mmCIF file of C-alpha atoms in Angstrom:
data_model
loop_
_atom_site.group_PDB
_atom_site.id
_atom_site.type_symbol
_atom_site.label_atom_id
_atom_site.label_comp_id
_atom_site.label_asym_id
_atom_site.label_seq_id
_atom_site.Cartn_x
_atom_site.Cartn_y
_atom_site.Cartn_z
ATOM 1 C CA MET A 1 -19.540 19.641 -20.176
ATOM 2 C CA GLU A 2 -19.189 18.861 -23.903
ATOM 3 C CA HIS A 3 -15.671 17.502 -23.669
ATOM 4 C CA GLN A 4 -16.480 15.383 -20.632
ATOM 5 C CA GLN A 5 -19.437 13.885 -22.482
ATOM 6 C CA SER A 6 -17.206 13.090 -25.460
ATOM 7 C CA VAL A 7 -14.835 11.252 -23.095
ATOM 8 C CA ARG A 8 -17.758 9.267 -21.676
ATOM 9 C CA GLN A 9 -19.111 8.444 -25.123
ATOM 10 C CA TRP A 10 -15.658 7.351 -26.266
ATOM 11 C CA ALA A 11 -15.311 5.078 -23.217
ATOM 12 C CA ARG A 12 -18.659 3.450 -24.026
ATOM 13 C CA THR A 13 -17.552 2.312 -27.471
ATOM 14 C CA VAL A 14 -13.751 2.117 -27.540
ATOM 15 C CA GLU A 15 -12.219 -1.256 -28.390
ATOM 16 C CA LEU A 16 -9.377 -2.138 -26.029
ATOM 17 C CA SER A 17 -6.653 -4.763 -26.212
ATOM 18 C CA GLU A 18 -6.748 -7.929 -24.131
ATOM 19 C CA PRO A 19 -5.118 -7.857 -21.689
ATOM 20 C CA LEU A 20 -5.799 -4.198 -21.058
ATOM 21 C CA LYS A 21 -2.719 -1.989 -21.461
ATOM 22 C CA TRP A 22 -3.073 0.734 -18.865
ATOM 23 C CA GLY A 23 -0.315 2.971 -20.210
ATOM 24 C CA GLU A 24 -1.858 3.079 -23.689
ATOM 25 C CA LEU A 25 -5.326 3.663 -22.252
ATOM 26 C CA GLU A 26 -4.121 6.651 -20.241
ATOM 27 C CA GLU A 27 -2.335 8.116 -23.264
ATOM 28 C CA LYS A 28 -5.598 8.011 -25.215
ATOM 29 C CA ILE A 29 -7.485 9.684 -22.355
ATOM 30 C CA LEU A 30 -4.878 12.441 -22.078
ATOM 31 C CA GLU A 31 -5.289 13.252 -25.775
ATOM 32 C CA PHE A 32 -8.712 14.783 -25.050
ATOM 33 C CA HIS A 33 -8.716 18.566 -24.955
ATOM 34 C CA ILE A 34 -9.241 20.114 -21.509
ATOM 35 C CA SER A 35 -11.562 23.125 -21.522
ATOM 36 C CA ASP A 36 -12.130 25.745 -18.838
ATOM 37 C CA GLU A 37 -15.506 24.116 -18.170
ATOM 38 C CA ASP A 38 -13.797 20.757 -17.568
ATOM 39 C CA ILE A 39 -11.377 22.382 -15.128
ATOM 40 C CA ALA A 40 -14.243 24.042 -13.224
ATOM 41 C CA ALA A 41 -16.179 20.753 -13.061
ATOM 42 C CA ALA A 42 -13.149 18.844 -11.773
ATOM 43 C CA ALA A 43 -12.458 21.510 -9.143
ATOM 44 C CA THR A 44 -15.953 21.096 -7.658
ATOM 45 C CA ALA A 45 -16.127 17.301 -7.992
ATOM 46 C CA PRO A 46 -16.393 15.290 -4.761
ATOM 47 C CA ARG A 47 -13.059 14.003 -3.516
ATOM 48 C CA GLY A 48 -12.136 10.607 -2.113
ATOM 49 C CA PRO A 49 -10.755 10.209 1.391
ATOM 50 C CA GLY A 50 -7.858 12.540 2.092
ATOM 51 C CA ALA A 51 -4.362 11.510 3.019
ATOM 52 C CA ALA A 52 -5.105 11.921 6.731
ATOM 53 C CA ALA A 53 -8.066 9.540 6.458
ATOM 54 C CA VAL A 54 -5.971 6.968 4.603
ATOM 55 C CA VAL A 55 -3.235 7.176 7.234
ATOM 56 C CA LEU A 56 -5.808 6.837 10.031
ATOM 57 C CA ALA A 57 -7.337 3.756 8.416
ATOM 58 C CA TYR A 58 -3.891 2.228 7.994
ATOM 59 C CA ILE A 59 -3.037 2.873 11.646
ATOM 60 C CA VAL A 60 -6.295 1.349 12.859
ATOM 61 C CA LEU A 61 -5.614 -1.717 10.711
ATOM 62 C CA TRP A 62 -2.054 -2.270 11.906
ATOM 63 C CA VAL A 63 -2.149 -1.065 15.530
ATOM 64 C CA PRO A 64 -2.952 -4.547 16.953
ATOM 65 C CA TYR A 65 0.008 -6.017 15.068
ATOM 66 C CA LEU A 66 2.265 -3.211 16.248
ATOM 67 C CA LEU A 67 1.165 -3.414 19.873
ATOM 68 C CA ALA A 68 1.466 -7.203 20.125
ATOM 69 C CA PRO A 69 5.297 -7.421 20.034
ATOM 70 C CA ILE A 70 5.582 -4.380 22.315
ATOM 71 C CA VAL A 71 3.324 -6.130 24.817
ATOM 72 C CA GLY A 72 5.432 -9.241 24.303
ATOM 73 C CA LEU A 73 8.603 -7.352 25.235
ATOM 74 C CA VAL A 74 6.940 -6.010 28.378
ATOM 75 C CA LEU A 75 5.881 -9.560 29.314
ATOM 76 C CA VAL A 76 9.457 -10.758 28.749
ATOM 77 C CA ILE A 77 10.744 -8.162 31.197
ATOM 78 C CA ILE A 78 8.074 -9.131 33.731
ATOM 79 C CA ALA A 79 8.799 -12.854 33.268
ATOM 80 C CA LEU A 80 12.529 -12.394 33.767
ATOM 81 C CA GLY A 81 11.857 -10.490 36.982
ATOM 82 C CA THR A 82 9.773 -13.204 38.628
ATOM 83 C CA ASN A 83 11.131 -16.128 40.644
ATOM 84 C CA ASN A 84 8.005 -18.219 40.156
ATOM 85 C CA GLN A 85 8.837 -20.798 37.458
ATOM 86 C CA GLY A 86 5.194 -21.586 36.697
ATOM 87 C CA GLU A 87 4.331 -17.919 36.263
ATOM 88 C CA ARG A 88 7.383 -17.410 34.068
ATOM 89 C CA GLU A 89 6.426 -20.278 31.768
ATOM 90 C CA SER A 90 2.865 -18.973 31.534
ATOM 91 C CA LEU A 91 4.070 -15.498 30.601
ATOM 92 C CA MET A 92 6.455 -16.920 28.010
ATOM 93 C CA GLY A 93 3.504 -18.664 26.370
ATOM 94 C CA PHE A 94 1.776 -15.306 25.915
ATOM 95 C CA VAL A 95 5.049 -13.813 24.695
ATOM 96 C CA GLN A 96 5.225 -16.383 21.912
ATOM 97 C CA ILE A 97 1.711 -15.484 20.776
ATOM 98 C CA CYS A 98 2.595 -11.781 20.755
ATOM 99 C CA PHE A 99 5.670 -12.299 18.617
ATOM 100 C CA ILE A 100 3.870 -14.643 16.243
ATOM 101 C CA ILE A 101 1.429 -11.772 15.623
ATOM 102 C CA GLY A 102 4.379 -9.463 15.007
ATOM 103 C CA LEU A 103 5.870 -12.048 12.655
ATOM 104 C CA VAL A 104 2.609 -12.080 10.683
ATOM 105 C CA LEU A 105 2.908 -8.311 10.207
ATOM 106 C CA ILE A 106 6.445 -8.663 8.880
ATOM 107 C CA VAL A 107 5.435 -11.445 6.478
ATOM 108 C CA VAL A 108 2.448 -9.456 5.192
ATOM 109 C CA GLN A 109 4.628 -6.402 4.588
ATOM 110 C CA GLY A 110 7.062 -8.586 2.674
ATOM 111 C CA VAL A 111 4.286 -10.053 0.526
ATOM 112 C CA LEU A 112 2.938 -6.562 -0.191
ATOM 113 C CA TRP A 113 6.373 -5.427 -1.292
ATOM 114 C CA VAL A 114 6.776 -8.414 -3.630
ATOM 115 C CA SER A 115 3.454 -7.567 -5.300
ATOM 116 C CA THR A 116 4.041 -3.799 -5.622
ATOM 117 C CA ARG A 117 7.807 -3.137 -5.410
ATOM 118 C CA ASP A 118 6.836 0.219 -3.856
ATOM 119 C CA ARG A 119 8.766 2.038 -1.149
ATOM 120 C CA SER A 120 5.968 2.583 1.341
ATOM 121 C CA MET A 121 6.740 4.839 4.283
ATOM 122 C CA MET A 122 3.872 3.180 6.126
ATOM 123 C CA SER A 123 5.498 -0.211 5.638
ATOM 124 C CA ILE A 124 8.829 1.119 6.847
ATOM 125 C CA GLY A 125 7.185 2.826 9.827
ATOM 126 C CA THR A 126 5.442 -0.361 10.940
ATOM 127 C CA THR A 127 8.333 -2.737 10.265
ATOM 128 C CA ILE A 128 11.029 -0.798 12.162
ATOM 129 C CA PRO A 129 9.442 -0.950 15.654
ATOM 130 C CA VAL A 130 8.531 -4.637 15.317
ATOM 131 C CA THR A 131 12.084 -5.433 14.224
ATOM 132 C CA ILE A 132 13.672 -3.485 17.082
ATOM 133 C CA VAL A 133 11.345 -4.958 19.711
ATOM 134 C CA SER A 134 11.869 -8.491 18.371
ATOM 135 C CA LEU A 135 15.645 -8.094 18.494
ATOM 136 C CA ALA A 136 15.506 -6.731 22.050
ATOM 137 C CA ALA A 137 13.317 -9.636 23.171
ATOM 138 C CA TYR A 138 15.646 -12.153 21.534
ATOM 139 C CA LEU A 139 18.690 -10.735 23.310
ATOM 140 C CA LEU A 140 16.865 -10.835 26.654
ATOM 141 C CA VAL A 141 15.486 -14.378 26.482
ATOM 142 C CA ARG A 142 18.327 -16.092 24.605
ATOM 143 C CA PRO A 143 20.344 -16.932 27.751
ATOM 144 C CA GLU A 144 17.256 -18.143 29.635
ATOM 145 C CA PRO A 145 16.726 -21.918 29.952
ATOM 146 C CA GLY A 146 13.452 -23.197 28.523
ATOM 147 C CA ALA A 147 12.891 -20.099 26.381
ATOM 148 C CA SER A 148 14.255 -21.497 23.120
ATOM 149 C CA TRP A 149 10.956 -21.241 21.218
ATOM 150 C CA THR A 150 10.392 -17.668 22.357
ATOM 151 C CA ALA A 151 13.940 -16.752 21.361
ATOM 152 C CA LEU A 152 13.540 -18.456 17.975
ATOM 153 C CA ILE A 153 10.298 -16.643 17.120
ATOM 154 C CA ALA A 154 11.723 -13.283 18.170
ATOM 155 C CA PHE A 155 14.924 -13.963 16.207
ATOM 156 C CA VAL A 156 13.035 -14.902 13.026
ATOM 157 C CA SER A 157 10.886 -11.760 13.354
ATOM 158 C CA ALA A 158 13.978 -9.591 13.734
ATOM 159 C CA ILE A 159 15.797 -11.175 10.764
ATOM 160 C CA LEU A 160 12.752 -10.999 8.469
ATOM 161 C CA GLY A 161 12.191 -7.413 9.595
ATOM 162 C CA VAL A 162 15.731 -6.481 8.553
ATOM 163 C CA VAL A 163 15.228 -8.208 5.184
ATOM 164 C CA VAL A 164 11.901 -6.453 4.523
ATOM 165 C CA LEU A 165 13.373 -3.089 5.515
ATOM 166 C CA GLY A 166 16.354 -3.699 3.273
ATOM 167 C CA VAL A 167 14.365 -4.484 0.137
ATOM 168 C CA THR A 168 11.809 -1.751 0.857
ATOM 169 C CA ILE A 169 14.479 0.926 1.224
ATOM 170 C CA PHE A 170 17.087 -0.181 -1.308
ATOM 171 C CA ALA A 171 15.307 -2.350 -3.899
ATOM 172 C CA SER A 172 12.168 -0.353 -4.654
ATOM 173 C CA LYS A 173 11.007 3.025 -5.866
ATOM 174 C CA PRO A 174 8.841 5.648 -4.134
ATOM 175 C CA THR A 175 5.177 5.254 -4.968
ATOM 176 C CA PRO A 176 3.807 7.676 -7.598
ATOM 177 C CA ARG A 177 1.458 9.184 -5.017
ATOM 178 C CA LEU A 178 4.359 10.036 -2.687
ATOM 179 C CA ARG A 179 6.276 11.700 -5.518
ATOM 180 C CA GLU A 180 3.265 13.737 -6.555
ATOM 181 C CA LYS A 181 2.741 15.481 -3.225
ATOM 182 C CA TRP A 182 6.074 17.275 -3.615
ATOM 183 C CA ARG A 183 4.988 19.109 -6.749
ATOM 184 C CA ASN A 184 2.043 21.314 -7.584
ATOM 185 C CA VAL A 185 -0.907 19.551 -9.152
ATOM 186 C CA THR A 186 -2.280 21.815 -11.873
ATOM 187 C CA PRO A 187 -6.006 22.353 -12.555
ATOM 188 C CA GLU A 188 -5.457 20.593 -15.887
ATOM 189 C CA HIS A 189 -4.181 17.523 -14.043
ATOM 190 C CA LEU A 190 -7.285 17.509 -11.862
ATOM 191 C CA ALA A 191 -9.463 17.626 -14.969
ATOM 192 C CA GLN A 192 -7.469 14.813 -16.564
ATOM 193 C CA LYS A 193 -7.921 12.736 -13.413
ATOM 194 C CA TRP A 194 -11.642 13.407 -13.662
ATOM 195 C CA ASN A 195 -11.610 12.167 -17.266
ATOM 196 C CA ARG A 196 -9.808 9.020 -16.164
ATOM 197 C CA ALA A 197 -12.473 8.463 -13.509
ATOM 198 C CA VAL A 198 -15.200 8.820 -16.143
ATOM 199 C CA VAL A 199 -13.508 6.243 -18.358
ATOM 200 C CA LEU A 200 -13.068 3.789 -15.482
ATOM 201 C CA GLU A 201 -16.745 4.195 -14.563
ATOM 202 C CA GLU A 202 -17.793 3.275 -18.089
ATOM 203 C CA LEU A 203 -15.373 0.352 -18.310
ATOM 204 C CA LEU A 204 -16.843 -0.993 -15.074
ATOM 205 C CA LYS A 205 -20.328 -0.770 -16.556
ATOM 206 C CA ARG A 206 -19.162 -2.621 -19.660
ATOM 207 C CA GLY A 207 -17.557 -5.354 -17.567
ATOM 208 C CA ILE A 208 -14.121 -4.777 -19.105
ATOM 209 C CA ILE A 209 -12.708 -4.230 -15.630
ATOM 210 C CA SER A 210 -13.967 -5.313 -12.216
ATOM 211 C CA ASP A 211 -13.661 -3.514 -8.900
ATOM 212 C CA LYS A 212 -12.846 -6.908 -7.382
ATOM 213 C CA THR A 213 -9.587 -7.148 -9.313
ATOM 214 C CA VAL A 214 -8.806 -3.489 -10.014
ATOM 215 C CA ASP A 215 -8.231 -0.790 -7.401
ATOM 216 C CA VAL A 216 -10.337 1.851 -9.155
ATOM 217 C CA PRO A 217 -9.984 4.584 -6.475
ATOM 218 C CA GLY A 218 -6.241 3.966 -6.454
ATOM 219 C CA LEU A 219 -6.064 4.321 -10.235
ATOM 220 C CA VAL A 220 -7.989 7.580 -10.102
ATOM 221 C CA GLU A 221 -5.607 9.031 -7.513
ATOM 222 C CA MET A 222 -2.398 7.968 -9.291
ATOM 223 C CA PRO A 223 -0.481 10.934 -10.725
ATOM 224 C CA ILE A 224 -0.958 11.735 -14.379
ATOM 225 C CA GLY A 225 1.315 9.683 -16.608
ATOM 226 C CA THR A 226 1.860 6.769 -14.219
ATOM 227 C CA TRP A 227 -0.708 4.189 -15.318
ATOM 228 C CA ASN A 228 2.064 2.457 -17.283
ATOM 229 C CA ARG A 229 3.355 1.241 -13.899
ATOM 230 C CA MET A 230 0.328 -1.037 -13.756
ATOM 231 C CA ASP A 231 1.621 -2.773 -16.902
ATOM 232 C CA GLU A 232 5.043 -3.186 -15.259
ATOM 233 C CA ARG A 233 3.463 -4.868 -12.235
ATOM 234 C CA LEU A 234 1.401 -7.229 -14.383
ATOM 235 C CA ARG A 235 4.537 -8.324 -16.256
ATOM 236 C CA ARG A 236 6.306 -9.372 -13.018
#
């Protein structure tokens, strides 16, 4: 573990620029020699949550927002099939709430894109159904008297959904993590990731970075050679 200890010792004393330049920091870390012992240690190191766990957590987080507009569309169909005016108005009130929730999802996805400029398949996968359902609801309730607010909310959700999908697909790049899964990650890369984790641990202890403002697990999992993207985001 000699080389790993030298990385840790270096991280305890290195003087870094302010603000921190992530690309330069990674270049310095990658200059350390990787030994067979480092590779063996990285191979047996505990891993963070796998991709399946991340996807599951994302689904659990967004399912209520995804289900709300779908429920709203079902309520629209039920409301249009009833002859009771009072019941129809009551259902339309719930419909508005459902599509406001869907609108929140669209807005959040848009804000996330502005801050990252990443092409997230999860974002695309959650935005598409909300957009389609919102458009369908708008077309159904638009001709109905007294449903102007419901139609407006559904219309705004559909339009914003199209905008968010457009910028996500055509005005962004795939995330580094998505690009990495299509190529083989070498044992040397795993060891280099381990070295990066060691450096981040020491920088946290020194107070140079904070886990409240820096996504440390995300930095560790980023493919080798991509920390410079953090500098690009900070310059926006």
